[in-house]
Short mmCIF file of C-alpha atoms in Angstrom, two decimals:
data_model
loop_
_atom_site.label_atom_id
_atom_site.label_comp_id
_atom_site.label_asym_id
_atom_site.label_seq_id
_atom_site.Cartn_x
_atom_site.Cartn_y
_atom_site.Cartn_z
CA MET S 1 -0.01 0.07 0.06
CA THR S 2 1.04 3.56 -0.58
CA LEU S 3 -0.31 6.76 1.12
CA ALA S 4 -2.01 9.10 -1.41
CA VAL S 5 -3.92 12.49 -1.45
CA ARG S 6 -7.28 11.98 -3.11
CA TYR S 7 -9.98 14.21 -4.43
CA VAL S 8 -13.25 12.77 -3.08
CA SER S 9 -15.84 15.50 -3.88
CA ALA S 10 -16.14 19.27 -4.06
CA ARG S 11 -13.93 20.60 -1.38
CA THR S 12 -13.26 17.24 0.10
CA LEU S 13 -9.76 15.77 0.02
CA ASP S 14 -8.56 12.78 2.01
CA THR S 15 -5.19 11.02 2.65
CA ALA S 16 -5.70 7.22 2.37
CA PRO S 17 -3.75 4.14 1.49
CA VAL S 18 -4.16 3.09 -2.06
CA GLU S 19 -2.93 -0.26 -3.72
CA ALA S 20 0.57 -0.21 -4.88
CA SER S 21 1.37 -1.98 -8.11
CA ALA S 22 4.52 -2.94 -10.11
CA PRO S 23 5.63 -1.13 -13.07
CA GLY S 24 4.64 -2.87 -16.36
CA PRO S 25 6.37 -2.93 -19.71
CA GLY S 26 7.69 0.58 -20.63
CA GLU S 27 6.74 1.88 -17.17
CA VAL S 28 8.84 3.11 -14.05
CA GLU S 29 7.81 3.22 -10.36
CA LEU S 30 8.80 6.61 -8.80
CA ALA S 31 9.08 7.82 -5.17
CA PRO S 32 7.78 11.38 -5.52
CA ALA S 33 9.70 13.70 -3.22
CA PHE S 34 8.00 17.06 -3.59
CA VAL S 35 4.59 17.94 -5.35
CA GLY S 36 3.53 21.35 -6.10
CA ILE S 37 -0.23 22.52 -5.76
CA CYS S 38 -1.17 24.56 -8.85
CA GLY S 39 -4.28 26.50 -9.98
CA THR S 40 -5.73 23.41 -11.89
CA ASP S 41 -5.45 21.33 -8.59
CA LEU S 42 -7.48 24.06 -6.95
CA HIS S 43 -10.23 23.90 -9.84
CA ILE S 44 -10.48 20.18 -9.12
CA PHE S 45 -10.64 20.80 -5.38
CA HIS S 46 -13.56 23.21 -6.03
CA GLY S 47 -15.55 20.49 -7.94
CA ASP S 48 -15.19 22.52 -11.23
CA MET S 49 -13.73 19.57 -13.15
CA ASP S 50 -16.07 16.72 -11.94
CA ALA S 51 -17.02 15.90 -15.54
CA ARG S 52 -13.43 15.08 -16.36
CA VAL S 53 -11.90 13.88 -12.89
CA GLY S 54 -13.38 10.66 -11.68
CA ALA S 55 -13.44 10.41 -7.77
CA PRO S 56 -11.56 9.32 -5.81
CA ALA S 57 -8.64 10.72 -7.86
CA VAL S 58 -4.97 11.05 -6.85
CA LEU S 59 -3.87 14.67 -7.60
CA GLY S 60 -0.60 16.37 -8.54
CA HIS S 61 1.60 16.88 -11.59
CA GLU S 62 4.24 19.37 -10.62
CA MET S 63 6.77 16.98 -9.12
CA SER S 64 10.28 15.92 -8.49
CA GLY S 65 11.45 12.45 -7.14
CA ARG S 66 13.59 9.44 -7.72
CA VAL S 67 13.25 6.17 -9.67
CA VAL S 68 12.61 3.23 -7.49
CA ARG S 69 12.41 0.38 -10.23
CA VAL S 70 11.89 -0.04 -13.90
CA GLY S 71 9.54 -2.35 -15.61
CA PRO S 72 10.25 -4.71 -18.59
CA GLY S 73 11.91 -3.24 -21.56
CA VAL S 74 12.85 0.15 -19.91
CA GLU S 75 16.43 1.14 -20.65
CA GLY S 76 18.47 4.20 -19.56
CA TRP S 77 17.03 4.60 -16.10
CA ARG S 78 17.96 2.95 -12.80
CA ALA S 79 16.96 3.15 -9.16
CA GLY S 80 17.98 6.37 -7.54
CA ASP S 81 17.88 8.67 -10.61
CA ALA S 82 16.45 12.08 -10.03
CA VAL S 83 13.66 12.92 -12.18
CA THR S 84 10.67 15.00 -12.97
CA VAL S 85 7.71 14.03 -15.18
CA MET S 86 6.15 15.67 -18.32
CA PRO S 87 2.74 14.61 -17.50
CA LEU S 88 1.29 14.03 -20.87
CA ARG S 89 0.26 10.88 -22.58
CA TRP S 90 -0.83 11.28 -26.16
CA ASP S 91 -2.44 8.86 -28.79
CA ASP S 92 -0.17 9.68 -31.73
CA SER S 93 -3.00 9.11 -34.07
CA CYS S 94 -5.41 12.07 -33.77
CA PRO S 95 -5.09 14.98 -36.40
CA ALA S 96 -3.15 17.13 -33.78
CA CYS S 97 -0.61 14.25 -33.10
CA ARG S 98 -0.30 13.66 -36.90
CA ALA S 99 0.49 17.39 -37.32
CA GLY S 100 3.33 17.02 -34.73
CA HIS S 101 1.40 18.83 -31.92
CA GLN S 102 1.30 15.92 -29.47
CA HIS S 103 1.15 18.20 -26.48
CA VAL S 104 -2.35 19.16 -27.43
CA CYS S 105 -3.47 15.76 -28.56
CA GLN S 106 -7.13 15.73 -29.18
CA ASN S 107 -7.28 12.62 -26.67
CA LEU S 108 -4.78 13.74 -24.27
CA ASP S 109 -4.26 11.98 -20.93
CA PHE S 110 -2.97 14.47 -18.69
CA ILE S 111 -1.43 12.47 -15.91
CA GLY S 112 -2.61 13.97 -12.49
CA ILE S 113 -6.02 15.02 -13.88
CA ASP S 114 -7.19 12.28 -16.27
CA SER S 115 -5.27 9.49 -14.49
CA PRO S 116 -3.49 9.11 -11.09
CA GLY S 117 -1.18 11.92 -10.14
CA ALA S 118 2.06 12.34 -8.20
CA MET S 119 0.75 13.20 -4.69
CA GLN S 120 1.51 9.87 -3.28
CA GLN S 121 4.32 7.93 -1.94
CA ARG S 122 4.75 5.55 -4.99
CA TRP S 123 3.74 6.49 -8.55
CA ILE S 124 3.67 4.43 -11.79
CA VAL S 125 4.30 6.42 -14.97
CA PRO S 126 5.43 5.71 -18.48
CA ALA S 127 9.21 5.79 -18.88
CA ALA S 128 8.80 8.10 -21.84
CA ALA S 129 7.47 10.80 -19.56
CA LEU S 130 10.69 11.05 -17.50
CA ILE S 131 12.86 14.13 -17.57
CA ARG S 132 16.27 13.67 -16.02
CA LEU S 133 17.38 16.04 -13.28
CA PRO S 134 20.97 17.28 -12.49
CA ASP S 135 22.22 15.46 -9.24
CA THR S 136 23.05 18.99 -7.93
CA LEU S 137 19.56 20.24 -8.14
CA PRO S 138 17.74 20.15 -4.86
CA LEU S 139 14.49 18.15 -5.23
CA ASP S 140 12.31 20.90 -3.67
CA ARG S 141 13.47 23.47 -6.22
CA ALA S 142 13.15 20.85 -9.04
CA ALA S 143 9.37 20.71 -8.20
CA LEU S 144 9.18 24.11 -9.93
CA VAL S 145 10.40 22.74 -13.24
CA GLU S 146 6.79 21.86 -14.48
CA PRO S 147 5.48 25.34 -14.14
CA THR S 148 8.68 26.78 -15.52
CA ALA S 149 8.18 24.71 -18.48
CA VAL S 150 4.74 26.20 -18.88
CA ALA S 151 6.37 29.65 -18.78
CA VAL S 152 9.04 28.67 -21.26
CA HIS S 153 6.44 27.44 -23.71
CA ASP S 154 4.43 30.54 -23.29
CA VAL S 155 7.40 32.80 -23.97
CA GLY S 156 8.22 30.69 -27.03
CA ARG S 157 4.70 30.92 -28.39
CA ALA S 158 4.73 34.84 -28.05
CA GLN S 159 8.20 34.81 -29.75
CA VAL S 160 9.60 37.11 -27.29
CA ALA S 161 12.99 38.65 -28.50
CA GLY S 162 15.85 40.49 -26.83
CA GLY S 163 14.94 44.22 -26.41
CA GLU S 164 11.22 43.78 -26.69
CA ARG S 165 8.85 45.45 -24.07
CA VAL S 166 6.78 42.80 -22.26
CA VAL S 167 3.87 43.23 -19.95
CA VAL S 168 2.76 40.37 -17.70
CA VAL S 169 -0.78 40.82 -16.37
CA GLY S 170 -1.02 38.55 -13.22
CA GLY S 171 1.78 38.09 -10.75
CA GLY S 172 1.03 34.65 -9.46
CA PRO S 173 3.54 31.78 -9.86
CA VAL S 174 3.17 31.37 -13.49
CA GLY S 175 3.12 35.00 -14.13
CA ILE S 176 6.27 35.59 -12.22
CA LEU S 177 7.91 32.63 -13.99
CA ILE S 178 6.93 34.11 -17.45
CA ALA S 179 8.40 37.37 -16.32
CA LEU S 180 11.61 35.72 -15.37
CA VAL S 181 11.90 33.66 -18.56
CA ALA S 182 11.11 36.59 -20.72
CA ARG S 183 13.83 38.62 -18.95
CA ALA S 184 16.28 35.70 -19.58
CA ALA S 185 15.33 36.02 -23.27
CA GLY S 186 16.51 39.71 -23.13
CA ALA S 187 13.26 41.44 -22.82
CA GLU S 188 12.33 44.35 -20.54
CA VAL S 189 9.44 43.34 -18.48
CA ARG S 190 6.67 44.91 -16.32
CA VAL S 191 4.33 42.89 -13.97
CA VAL S 192 0.73 44.06 -13.22
CA GLU S 193 -0.57 42.46 -9.98
CA LEU S 194 -3.09 43.50 -7.37
CA SER S 195 -1.52 41.69 -4.40
CA ALA S 196 1.01 43.67 -2.27
CA HIS S 197 2.79 40.48 -1.35
CA ARG S 198 3.26 39.31 -4.85
CA ARG S 199 4.42 42.83 -6.05
CA LEU S 200 7.05 42.73 -3.44
CA LEU S 201 8.25 39.36 -4.32
CA ALA S 202 8.58 40.40 -8.02
CA GLU S 203 10.47 43.55 -6.99
CA GLU S 204 12.77 41.28 -4.73
CA LEU S 205 13.43 39.31 -7.89
CA GLY S 206 14.43 42.44 -9.80
CA LEU S 207 11.29 43.09 -11.52
CA THR S 208 9.23 46.13 -11.78
CA ALA S 209 5.69 45.59 -10.69
CA TRP S 210 2.61 47.87 -10.82
CA ASN S 211 -0.68 47.96 -8.93
CA PRO S 212 -3.58 48.40 -11.44
CA ALA S 213 -5.81 49.73 -8.52
CA ASP S 214 -3.43 52.66 -8.03
CA VAL S 215 -2.08 53.59 -11.40
CA ASP S 216 -3.28 53.89 -15.00
CA VAL S 217 -1.28 50.82 -16.55
CA PRO S 218 -1.69 51.82 -20.12
CA ALA S 219 -0.41 55.28 -19.41
CA LEU S 220 2.59 54.08 -17.68
CA VAL S 221 3.32 51.73 -20.58
CA GLY S 222 3.04 54.82 -22.83
CA GLU S 223 5.62 56.57 -20.71
CA TRP S 224 7.87 53.62 -20.50
CA THR S 225 7.66 52.94 -24.41
CA ALA S 226 7.50 56.56 -25.73
CA ASP S 227 3.95 55.93 -26.73
CA ALA S 228 4.90 52.89 -28.90
CA GLY S 229 3.16 50.31 -26.54
CA ALA S 230 4.30 46.99 -25.49
CA ASP S 231 5.47 44.36 -28.08
CA VAL S 232 3.95 41.54 -26.02
CA ALA S 233 1.48 41.17 -23.25
CA PHE S 234 0.61 38.02 -21.20
CA GLU S 235 -2.69 37.59 -19.84
CA VAL S 236 -2.27 35.34 -16.81
CA SER S 237 -4.89 36.86 -14.34
CA GLY S 238 -7.86 34.99 -15.62
CA ALA S 239 -9.96 38.07 -14.95
CA ALA S 240 -12.09 40.32 -17.47
CA GLY S 241 -10.01 43.36 -16.27
CA GLY S 242 -6.86 41.53 -17.02
CA VAL S 243 -7.93 40.86 -20.71
CA ASP S 244 -8.63 44.62 -21.06
CA THR S 245 -5.34 45.60 -19.72
CA ALA S 246 -3.53 43.20 -21.76
CA VAL S 247 -5.13 44.42 -24.93
CA ASP S 248 -4.80 48.06 -24.01
CA VAL S 249 -1.03 48.11 -23.35
CA LEU S 250 -0.10 46.61 -26.79
CA GLY S 251 1.39 48.75 -29.45
CA VAL S 252 1.04 48.33 -33.26
CA ARG S 253 1.34 44.62 -34.22
CA GLY S 254 1.71 43.66 -30.51
CA ARG S 255 1.14 40.10 -29.54
CA LEU S 256 -1.19 39.03 -26.85
CA CYS S 257 -0.49 35.61 -25.37
CA LEU S 258 -3.49 34.03 -23.50
CA VAL S 259 -2.20 31.86 -20.71
CA ALA S 260 -5.02 31.91 -18.03
CA ILE S 261 -7.80 29.59 -18.26
CA HIS S 262 -11.04 31.75 -18.59
CA PRO S 263 -13.93 29.60 -17.56
CA ARG S 264 -16.65 31.88 -19.47
CA PRO S 265 -16.41 33.90 -22.56
CA ARG S 266 -14.90 37.40 -22.19
CA GLU S 267 -15.63 40.70 -24.17
CA VAL S 268 -12.52 41.64 -26.21
CA ASN S 269 -11.75 45.04 -27.82
CA LEU S 270 -11.73 43.76 -31.36
CA HIS S 271 -11.64 47.20 -32.80
CA ARG S 272 -8.23 47.59 -31.10
CA PHE S 273 -7.09 44.32 -32.65
CA PHE S 274 -8.23 45.73 -36.06
CA TRP S 275 -6.76 49.12 -35.65
CA ARG S 276 -3.33 48.17 -34.47
CA GLU S 277 -3.03 44.83 -36.28
CA LEU S 278 -2.72 42.92 -33.06
CA THR S 279 -2.15 39.11 -32.82
CA LEU S 280 -3.75 36.72 -30.37
CA VAL S 281 -2.02 33.53 -29.58
CA GLY S 282 -2.96 30.74 -27.19
CA ALA S 283 -0.49 28.85 -24.99
CA ARG S 284 -1.28 25.48 -23.52
CA LEU S 285 1.12 23.06 -21.84
CA TYR S 286 4.64 22.36 -23.14
CA ASP S 287 6.88 19.84 -25.11
CA ARG S 288 10.02 18.08 -24.14
CA SER S 289 12.31 20.83 -25.23
CA ASP S 290 10.32 23.34 -23.10
CA PHE S 291 10.94 20.91 -20.04
CA GLU S 292 14.71 20.54 -20.83
CA LYS S 293 15.13 24.25 -21.07
CA ALA S 294 13.21 24.70 -17.88
CA VAL S 295 15.47 22.35 -15.95
CA ALA S 296 18.51 24.33 -17.11
CA LEU S 297 16.83 27.58 -15.97
CA VAL S 298 16.09 26.22 -12.51
CA ALA S 299 19.36 24.41 -12.18
CA ASP S 300 21.54 27.44 -13.05
CA GLY S 301 19.52 29.77 -10.76
CA THR S 302 17.90 31.94 -13.59
CA ILE S 303 14.67 30.82 -11.93
CA ALA S 304 15.11 31.42 -8.26
CA ALA S 305 12.65 28.63 -7.51
CA GLU S 306 13.40 28.71 -3.76
CA ARG S 307 12.05 32.24 -3.59
CA LEU S 308 8.64 31.17 -4.99
CA ILE S 309 8.13 28.23 -2.43
CA SER S 310 5.93 29.68 0.52
CA LYS S 311 5.69 26.46 2.41
CA VAL S 312 6.35 22.75 2.43
CA VAL S 313 3.82 20.49 4.17
CA PRO S 314 3.66 16.74 4.88
CA LEU S 315 1.58 14.53 2.70
CA THR S 316 -1.07 14.16 5.59
CA GLU S 317 -1.40 18.09 5.75
CA ALA S 318 -2.00 18.44 2.02
CA PRO S 319 -5.81 18.98 2.43
CA ALA S 320 -5.32 21.91 4.68
CA ALA S 321 -2.84 23.47 2.21
CA PHE S 322 -5.49 23.52 -0.44
CA GLU S 323 -7.58 25.65 1.79
CA ALA S 324 -4.56 27.97 2.58
CA LEU S 325 -4.07 28.48 -1.24
CA GLU S 326 -7.60 29.73 -1.63
CA GLY S 327 -6.48 33.05 0.14
CA GLY S 328 -4.29 33.68 -2.92
CA GLY S 329 -2.26 36.91 -2.44
CA ASP S 330 0.02 36.01 0.46
CA VAL S 331 0.93 32.63 -0.83
CA MET S 332 2.80 31.59 -4.01
CA LYS S 333 3.78 27.95 -4.13
CA ILE S 334 3.01 25.25 -1.56
CA LEU S 335 4.88 21.96 -1.88
CA VAL S 336 3.75 18.71 -0.48
CA ASP S 337 6.49 16.51 0.87
CA CYS S 338 5.76 12.91 -0.02
CA THR S 339 8.81 11.54 1.65
CA THR S 340 7.34 11.53 5.09
CA ASP S 341 7.06 7.86 6.45
CA THR S 342 8.04 6.48 2.97
CA ASP S 343 10.40 3.93 4.53
CA ASP S 344 7.38 2.49 6.34
CA VAL S 345 5.83 1.70 2.98
CA GLN S 346 8.34 0.07 0.92
CA GLY S 347 11.74 0.61 2.50
CA VAL S 348 13.14 2.93 -0.17
CA ALA S 349 14.73 6.25 1.04
CA VAL S 350 14.57 9.26 -1.17
#
């Protein structure tokens, strides 16, 4: 048996033993070390994804850990290897896959949503999903690789180039990561965020942050760019006002990258898209190259992952951590430590 955090019903999680199994052909067994709680996990917790998530469901996809054992036919991996997981399983046969876009497979299995996730002491995953981690990278920081891969993919979709002016609307974990990745690409970056705590963190990381409740953001962007407008805006807030701001700050032929999941249709100023020849691009998930770049950025300190970790809790306290995250502004990333009492389960230290 292995201890797992499970979604049972809206606003109800438990920690319970689940049956452990051996890895099959092409699979590996992992001992998760740290698992981050993300916005999608909160949507599940709120019951917003019940049509997709079958309860009881083991959550978690932002993770780091070590290989415990490998199944038949698996080569290149051995017990003790430090890894993270790109939690995507695609069918390789749908139109998206045939066009080379497997990460948005039309029948995608997102591991941790559509199938059991990492918030447990033992986890079986396809070997093809493993991403190797440097031995020098602490595993708590490595749990930030997955959201960093999201940011890498977003910045790539927006085609951010050196010297460009970039506005990130929403300074939560993904917004801050996008800002840091864009800065690493050579862009000048501004972050728009209501939370004083998050603005302070952005500034401590060397970013300039504005409070949209206190300042006229488009006017500030005009001053910053000599009235040219921003080259790129990222909408990461998920709010209607965030969409308006992201559109309003863009200059001629600016690019708006939509990152946040908007649960309902939004009004968009299409006249401004026409008048300034703007481009809207969606960004969803990542591919292996995004993950590999994310590993490098976290490992070399370009992404100060440790600064984004607000708290680490043991597996048994994960349900309370979900409630803490609902407060939003004063918390960035909470990690669940899955190593507690692991030796009692199967005798493998991590």
